[in-house]
Structure formats: C-alpha cells, structure tokens
Amino acid sequence: MTSLPRKTLIASLALGASAMLAAAPASAQEDEALPDDVQTAYVYGDDDAPPCPEGTICVIARLPEDDRFRIPRGFALFG
C-alpha cells in the first residue's frame, strides 16, 4: 500500500470536512416545512408581486431582471 504525502492527506481531509459543513445548513433547511399560512414567491425586475390572501404571510423575493432566464452553472454548457 502506498502512502499519500502528508500535505496531500491533510488537504484531502480539510476539503472533505468543509464539504460536509457546507451541506449541513442546506439539509437542515429542507427538513423544515413552511406552515400552511405562509406562501413564498419570486418576482423579477419591476414585476408586481402576486396578491396575498388575507390571513396569509407572503414572503416575496425580488430578483434582478437579468436572473429571469439565467441558466444555473450546473446546467450551462460553457462556463
């Protein structure tokens, strides 16, 4: 069995630990479901927000117009 150089082993362990820590908040958010009286929506540019029914908490995220048809990095063919 060949042993890895000490620096390579430490770098690999650090990279693995940081990846696990980065994934922890995302999985915690997935487990928390929103209550029935909360609705979320995304609007782009100067678009109007959708109407909010009475007795409902509406959370609206306004994103720049440039993000409307943005292709996520994981799906982009180039770059």
mmCIF file of N, CA and C in Angstrom:
data_model
loop_
_atom_site.group_PDB
_atom_site.id
_atom_site.type_symbol
_atom_site.label_atom_id
_atom_site.label_comp_id
_atom_site.label_asym_id
_atom_site.label_seq_id
_atom_site.Cartn_x
_atom_site.Cartn_y
_atom_site.Cartn_z
ATOM 1 N N MET A 1 0.844 -1.172 0.000
ATOM 2 C CA MET A 1 0.000 0.000 0.000
ATOM 3 C C MET A 1 0.892 1.238 0.000
ATOM 4 N N THR A 2 0.639 2.162 -0.935
ATOM 5 C CA THR A 2 1.430 3.378 -0.991
ATOM 6 C C THR A 2 0.782 4.432 -0.108
ATOM 7 N N SER A 3 1.596 5.184 0.584
ATOM 8 C CA SER A 3 1.053 6.218 1.460
ATOM 9 C C SER A 3 1.088 7.559 0.740
ATOM 10 N N LEU A 4 0.062 8.343 0.992
ATOM 11 C CA LEU A 4 -0.007 9.672 0.399
ATOM 12 C C LEU A 4 0.930 10.603 1.148
ATOM 13 N N PRO A 5 1.468 11.588 0.462
ATOM 14 C CA PRO A 5 2.265 12.586 1.168
ATOM 15 C C PRO A 5 1.405 13.280 2.226
ATOM 16 N N ARG A 6 2.014 13.668 3.309
ATOM 17 C CA ARG A 6 1.298 14.243 4.447
ATOM 18 C C ARG A 6 0.469 15.475 4.054
ATOM 19 N N LYS A 7 1.008 16.358 3.228
ATOM 20 C CA LYS A 7 0.282 17.561 2.812
ATOM 21 C C LYS A 7 -0.961 17.198 1.999
ATOM 22 N N THR A 8 -0.854 16.194 1.140
ATOM 23 C CA THR A 8 -1.992 15.772 0.331
ATOM 24 C C THR A 8 -3.081 15.194 1.217
ATOM 25 N N LEU A 9 -2.702 14.400 2.192
ATOM 26 C CA LEU A 9 -3.665 13.803 3.102
ATOM 27 C C LEU A 9 -4.383 14.875 3.920
ATOM 28 N N ILE A 10 -3.657 15.849 4.433
ATOM 29 C CA ILE A 10 -4.265 16.924 5.222
ATOM 30 C C ILE A 10 -5.200 17.754 4.351
ATOM 31 N N ALA A 11 -4.779 18.068 3.133
ATOM 32 C CA ALA A 11 -5.629 18.846 2.228
ATOM 33 C C ALA A 11 -6.907 18.085 1.896
ATOM 34 N N SER A 12 -6.806 16.774 1.681
ATOM 35 C CA SER A 12 -7.980 15.963 1.369
ATOM 36 C C SER A 12 -8.950 15.928 2.533
ATOM 37 N N LEU A 13 -8.433 15.774 3.744
ATOM 38 C CA LEU A 13 -9.291 15.756 4.925
ATOM 39 C C LEU A 13 -9.969 17.113 5.135
ATOM 40 N N ALA A 14 -9.236 18.195 4.937
ATOM 41 C CA ALA A 14 -9.808 19.529 5.102
ATOM 42 C C ALA A 14 -10.899 19.793 4.068
ATOM 43 N N LEU A 15 -10.665 19.375 2.848
ATOM 44 C CA LEU A 15 -11.648 19.559 1.785
ATOM 45 C C LEU A 15 -12.917 18.752 2.078
ATOM 46 N N GLY A 16 -12.751 17.526 2.529
ATOM 47 C CA GLY A 16 -13.904 16.689 2.867
ATOM 48 C C GLY A 16 -14.696 17.260 4.028
ATOM 49 N N ALA A 17 -14.015 17.762 5.040
ATOM 50 C CA ALA A 17 -14.695 18.338 6.206
ATOM 51 C C ALA A 17 -15.444 19.606 5.817
ATOM 52 N N SER A 18 -14.851 20.453 4.974
ATOM 53 C CA SER A 18 -15.531 21.685 4.569
ATOM 54 C C SER A 18 -16.746 21.374 3.705
ATOM 55 N N ALA A 19 -16.683 20.335 2.896
ATOM 56 C CA ALA A 19 -17.840 19.955 2.077
ATOM 57 C C ALA A 19 -18.992 19.468 2.957
ATOM 58 N N MET A 20 -18.682 18.726 4.004
ATOM 59 C CA MET A 20 -19.734 18.254 4.912
ATOM 60 C C MET A 20 -20.353 19.415 5.673
ATOM 61 N N LEU A 21 -19.540 20.378 6.100
ATOM 62 C CA LEU A 21 -20.066 21.530 6.822
ATOM 63 C C LEU A 21 -20.927 22.403 5.920
ATOM 64 N N ALA A 22 -20.553 22.534 4.662
ATOM 65 C CA ALA A 22 -21.325 23.357 3.733
ATOM 66 C C ALA A 22 -22.675 22.716 3.436
ATOM 67 N N ALA A 23 -22.751 21.396 3.430
ATOM 68 C CA ALA A 23 -24.001 20.705 3.126
ATOM 69 C C ALA A 23 -24.946 20.683 4.321
ATOM 70 N N ALA A 24 -24.461 20.855 5.518
ATOM 71 C CA ALA A 24 -25.305 20.758 6.711
ATOM 72 C C ALA A 24 -26.421 21.795 6.744
ATOM 73 N N PRO A 25 -26.170 23.091 6.500
ATOM 74 C CA PRO A 25 -27.277 24.045 6.535
ATOM 75 C C PRO A 25 -28.334 23.777 5.469
ATOM 76 N N ALA A 26 -27.921 23.325 4.286
ATOM 77 C CA ALA A 26 -28.886 23.052 3.223
ATOM 78 C C ALA A 26 -29.816 21.916 3.620
ATOM 79 N N SER A 27 -29.291 20.861 4.216
ATOM 80 C CA SER A 27 -30.152 19.747 4.602
ATOM 81 C C SER A 27 -31.056 20.129 5.764
ATOM 82 N N ALA A 28 -30.598 21.012 6.631
ATOM 83 C CA ALA A 28 -31.445 21.449 7.744
ATOM 84 C C ALA A 28 -32.617 22.272 7.226
ATOM 85 N N GLN A 29 -32.397 23.074 6.191
ATOM 86 C CA GLN A 29 -33.467 23.875 5.637
ATOM 87 C C GLN A 29 -34.506 23.013 4.927
ATOM 88 N N GLU A 30 -34.096 21.929 4.302
ATOM 89 C CA GLU A 30 -35.027 21.058 3.606
ATOM 90 C C GLU A 30 -35.972 20.364 4.579
ATOM 91 N N ASP A 31 -35.507 20.102 5.790
ATOM 92 C CA ASP A 31 -36.331 19.394 6.768
ATOM 93 C C ASP A 31 -37.427 20.266 7.349
ATOM 94 N N GLU A 32 -37.251 21.586 7.322
ATOM 95 C CA GLU A 32 -38.228 22.483 7.904
ATOM 96 C C GLU A 32 -39.275 22.851 6.860
ATOM 97 N N ALA A 33 -40.512 22.411 7.061
ATOM 98 C CA ALA A 33 -41.594 22.748 6.146
ATOM 99 C C ALA A 33 -42.225 24.069 6.576
ATOM 100 N N LEU A 34 -42.682 24.841 5.604
ATOM 101 C CA LEU A 34 -43.356 26.094 5.918
ATOM 102 C C LEU A 34 -44.755 25.801 6.435
ATOM 103 N N PRO A 35 -45.237 26.597 7.371
ATOM 104 C CA PRO A 35 -46.612 26.433 7.835
ATOM 105 C C PRO A 35 -47.594 26.690 6.689
ATOM 106 N N ASP A 36 -48.806 26.205 6.834
ATOM 107 C CA ASP A 36 -49.814 26.351 5.783
ATOM 108 C C ASP A 36 -50.168 27.803 5.494
ATOM 109 N N ASP A 37 -49.984 28.704 6.465
ATOM 110 C CA ASP A 37 -50.370 30.091 6.252
ATOM 111 C C ASP A 37 -49.223 30.962 5.729
ATOM 112 N N VAL A 38 -48.170 30.333 5.193
ATOM 113 C CA VAL A 38 -47.034 31.070 4.631
ATOM 114 C C VAL A 38 -46.874 30.687 3.161
ATOM 115 N N GLN A 39 -46.761 31.698 2.297
ATOM 116 C CA GLN A 39 -46.530 31.476 0.872
ATOM 117 C C GLN A 39 -45.276 32.230 0.458
ATOM 118 N N THR A 40 -44.515 31.660 -0.459
ATOM 119 C CA THR A 40 -43.323 32.339 -0.966
ATOM 120 C C THR A 40 -43.465 32.541 -2.469
ATOM 121 N N ALA A 41 -42.854 33.599 -2.986
ATOM 122 C CA ALA A 41 -42.879 33.867 -4.420
ATOM 123 C C ALA A 41 -41.625 34.639 -4.792
ATOM 124 N N TYR A 42 -41.197 34.469 -6.034
ATOM 125 C CA TYR A 42 -40.074 35.220 -6.588
ATOM 126 C C TYR A 42 -40.610 36.118 -7.683
ATOM 127 N N VAL A 43 -40.205 37.380 -7.677
ATOM 128 C CA VAL A 43 -40.557 38.301 -8.742
ATOM 129 C C VAL A 43 -39.267 38.879 -9.307
ATOM 130 N N TYR A 44 -39.297 39.238 -10.574
ATOM 131 C CA TYR A 44 -38.105 39.707 -11.261
ATOM 132 C C TYR A 44 -38.295 41.135 -11.737
ATOM 133 N N GLY A 45 -37.245 41.927 -11.606
ATOM 134 C CA GLY A 45 -37.278 43.305 -12.081
ATOM 135 C C GLY A 45 -38.357 44.117 -11.396
ATOM 136 N N ASP A 46 -39.170 44.785 -12.209
ATOM 137 C CA ASP A 46 -40.242 45.642 -11.687
ATOM 138 C C ASP A 46 -41.602 44.948 -11.696
ATOM 139 N N ASP A 47 -41.639 43.642 -11.864
ATOM 140 C CA ASP A 47 -42.910 42.916 -11.877
ATOM 141 C C ASP A 47 -43.660 43.136 -10.571
ATOM 142 N N ASP A 48 -44.992 43.125 -10.658
ATOM 143 C CA ASP A 48 -45.817 43.237 -9.457
ATOM 144 C C ASP A 48 -45.779 41.930 -8.680
ATOM 145 N N ALA A 49 -45.843 42.047 -7.378
ATOM 146 C CA ALA A 49 -45.924 40.856 -6.529
ATOM 147 C C ALA A 49 -47.332 40.274 -6.630
ATOM 148 N N PRO A 50 -47.467 38.955 -6.538
ATOM 149 C CA PRO A 50 -48.801 38.356 -6.583
ATOM 150 C C PRO A 50 -49.614 38.793 -5.357
ATOM 151 N N PRO A 51 -50.939 38.812 -5.481
ATOM 152 C CA PRO A 51 -51.759 39.210 -4.336
ATOM 153 C C PRO A 51 -51.589 38.227 -3.178
ATOM 154 N N CYS A 52 -51.682 38.754 -1.980
ATOM 155 C CA CYS A 52 -51.534 37.934 -0.780
ATOM 156 C C CYS A 52 -52.914 37.779 -0.132
ATOM 157 N N PRO A 53 -53.407 36.543 -0.046
ATOM 158 C CA PRO A 53 -54.718 36.338 0.575
ATOM 159 C C PRO A 53 -54.715 36.796 2.033
ATOM 160 N N GLU A 54 -55.841 37.253 2.495
ATOM 161 C CA GLU A 54 -55.958 37.715 3.875
ATOM 162 C C GLU A 54 -55.695 36.548 4.827
ATOM 163 N N GLY A 55 -54.978 36.838 5.895
ATOM 164 C CA GLY A 55 -54.656 35.805 6.880
ATOM 165 C C GLY A 55 -53.472 34.941 6.489
ATOM 166 N N THR A 56 -52.773 35.315 5.421
ATOM 167 C CA THR A 56 -51.620 34.551 4.949
ATOM 168 C C THR A 56 -50.381 35.427 5.023
ATOM 169 N N ILE A 57 -49.268 34.837 5.402
ATOM 170 C CA ILE A 57 -47.984 35.533 5.409
ATOM 171 C C ILE A 57 -47.331 35.276 4.061
ATOM 172 N N CYS A 58 -47.048 36.338 3.320
ATOM 173 C CA CYS A 58 -46.443 36.207 1.995
ATOM 174 C C CYS A 58 -45.014 36.724 2.047
ATOM 175 N N VAL A 59 -44.083 35.899 1.623
ATOM 176 C CA VAL A 59 -42.674 36.277 1.567
ATOM 177 C C VAL A 59 -42.316 36.398 0.091
ATOM 178 N N ILE A 60 -41.940 37.609 -0.308
ATOM 179 C CA ILE A 60 -41.631 37.876 -1.713
ATOM 180 C C ILE A 60 -40.145 38.182 -1.844
ATOM 181 N N ALA A 61 -39.473 37.488 -2.739
ATOM 182 C CA ALA A 61 -38.065 37.753 -3.030
ATOM 183 C C ALA A 61 -37.993 38.442 -4.381
ATOM 184 N N ARG A 62 -37.447 39.645 -4.410
ATOM 185 C CA ARG A 62 -37.305 40.385 -5.666
ATOM 186 C C ARG A 62 -35.889 40.171 -6.185
ATOM 187 N N LEU A 63 -35.790 39.590 -7.384
ATOM 188 C CA LEU A 63 -34.509 39.299 -8.003
ATOM 189 C C LEU A 63 -34.297 40.231 -9.193
ATOM 190 N N PRO A 64 -33.043 40.450 -9.597
ATOM 191 C CA PRO A 64 -32.784 41.328 -10.744
ATOM 192 C C PRO A 64 -33.382 40.744 -12.025
ATOM 193 N N GLU A 65 -33.728 41.622 -12.932
ATOM 194 C CA GLU A 65 -34.307 41.201 -14.224
ATOM 195 C C GLU A 65 -33.374 40.244 -14.957
ATOM 196 N N ASP A 66 -32.064 40.420 -14.822
ATOM 197 C CA ASP A 66 -31.089 39.564 -15.504
ATOM 198 C C ASP A 66 -31.172 38.105 -15.058
ATOM 199 N N ASP A 67 -31.730 37.831 -13.900
ATOM 200 C CA ASP A 67 -31.826 36.456 -13.395
ATOM 201 C C ASP A 67 -33.047 35.714 -13.929
ATOM 202 N N ARG A 68 -33.953 36.399 -14.629
ATOM 203 C CA ARG A 68 -35.206 35.778 -15.064
ATOM 204 C C ARG A 68 -34.962 34.525 -15.897
ATOM 205 N N PHE A 69 -34.079 34.583 -16.864
ATOM 206 C CA PHE A 69 -33.829 33.447 -17.738
ATOM 207 C C PHE A 69 -32.398 32.932 -17.599
ATOM 208 N N ARG A 70 -31.827 33.091 -16.416
ATOM 209 C CA ARG A 70 -30.450 32.664 -16.161
ATOM 210 C C ARG A 70 -30.385 31.141 -16.121
ATOM 211 N N ILE A 71 -29.361 30.582 -16.734
ATOM 212 C CA ILE A 71 -29.130 29.132 -16.708
ATOM 213 C C ILE A 71 -28.190 28.846 -15.539
ATOM 214 N N PRO A 72 -28.586 27.992 -14.589
ATOM 215 C CA PRO A 72 -27.705 27.663 -13.463
ATOM 216 C C PRO A 72 -26.382 27.088 -13.953
ATOM 217 N N ARG A 73 -25.308 27.357 -13.204
ATOM 218 C CA ARG A 73 -23.966 26.909 -13.606
ATOM 219 C C ARG A 73 -23.901 25.411 -13.865
ATOM 220 N N GLY A 74 -24.596 24.615 -13.107
ATOM 221 C CA GLY A 74 -24.548 23.161 -13.292
ATOM 222 C C GLY A 74 -25.125 22.699 -14.622
ATOM 223 N N PHE A 75 -25.997 23.519 -15.229
ATOM 224 C CA PHE A 75 -26.634 23.150 -16.484
ATOM 225 C C PHE A 75 -26.020 23.844 -17.690
ATOM 226 N N ALA A 76 -25.186 24.828 -17.472
ATOM 227 C CA ALA A 76 -24.590 25.577 -18.579
ATOM 228 C C ALA A 76 -23.576 24.711 -19.309
ATOM 229 N N LEU A 77 -23.556 24.803 -20.631
ATOM 230 C CA LEU A 77 -22.609 24.018 -21.419
ATOM 231 C C LEU A 77 -21.217 24.622 -21.397
ATOM 232 N N PHE A 78 -21.146 25.941 -21.335
ATOM 233 C CA PHE A 78 -19.856 26.624 -21.341
ATOM 234 C C PHE A 78 -19.817 27.604 -20.194
ATOM 235 N N GLY A 79 -18.819 27.482 -19.336
ATOM 236 C CA GLY A 79 -18.607 28.446 -18.256
ATOM 237 C C GLY A 79 -19.461 28.161 -17.124
#
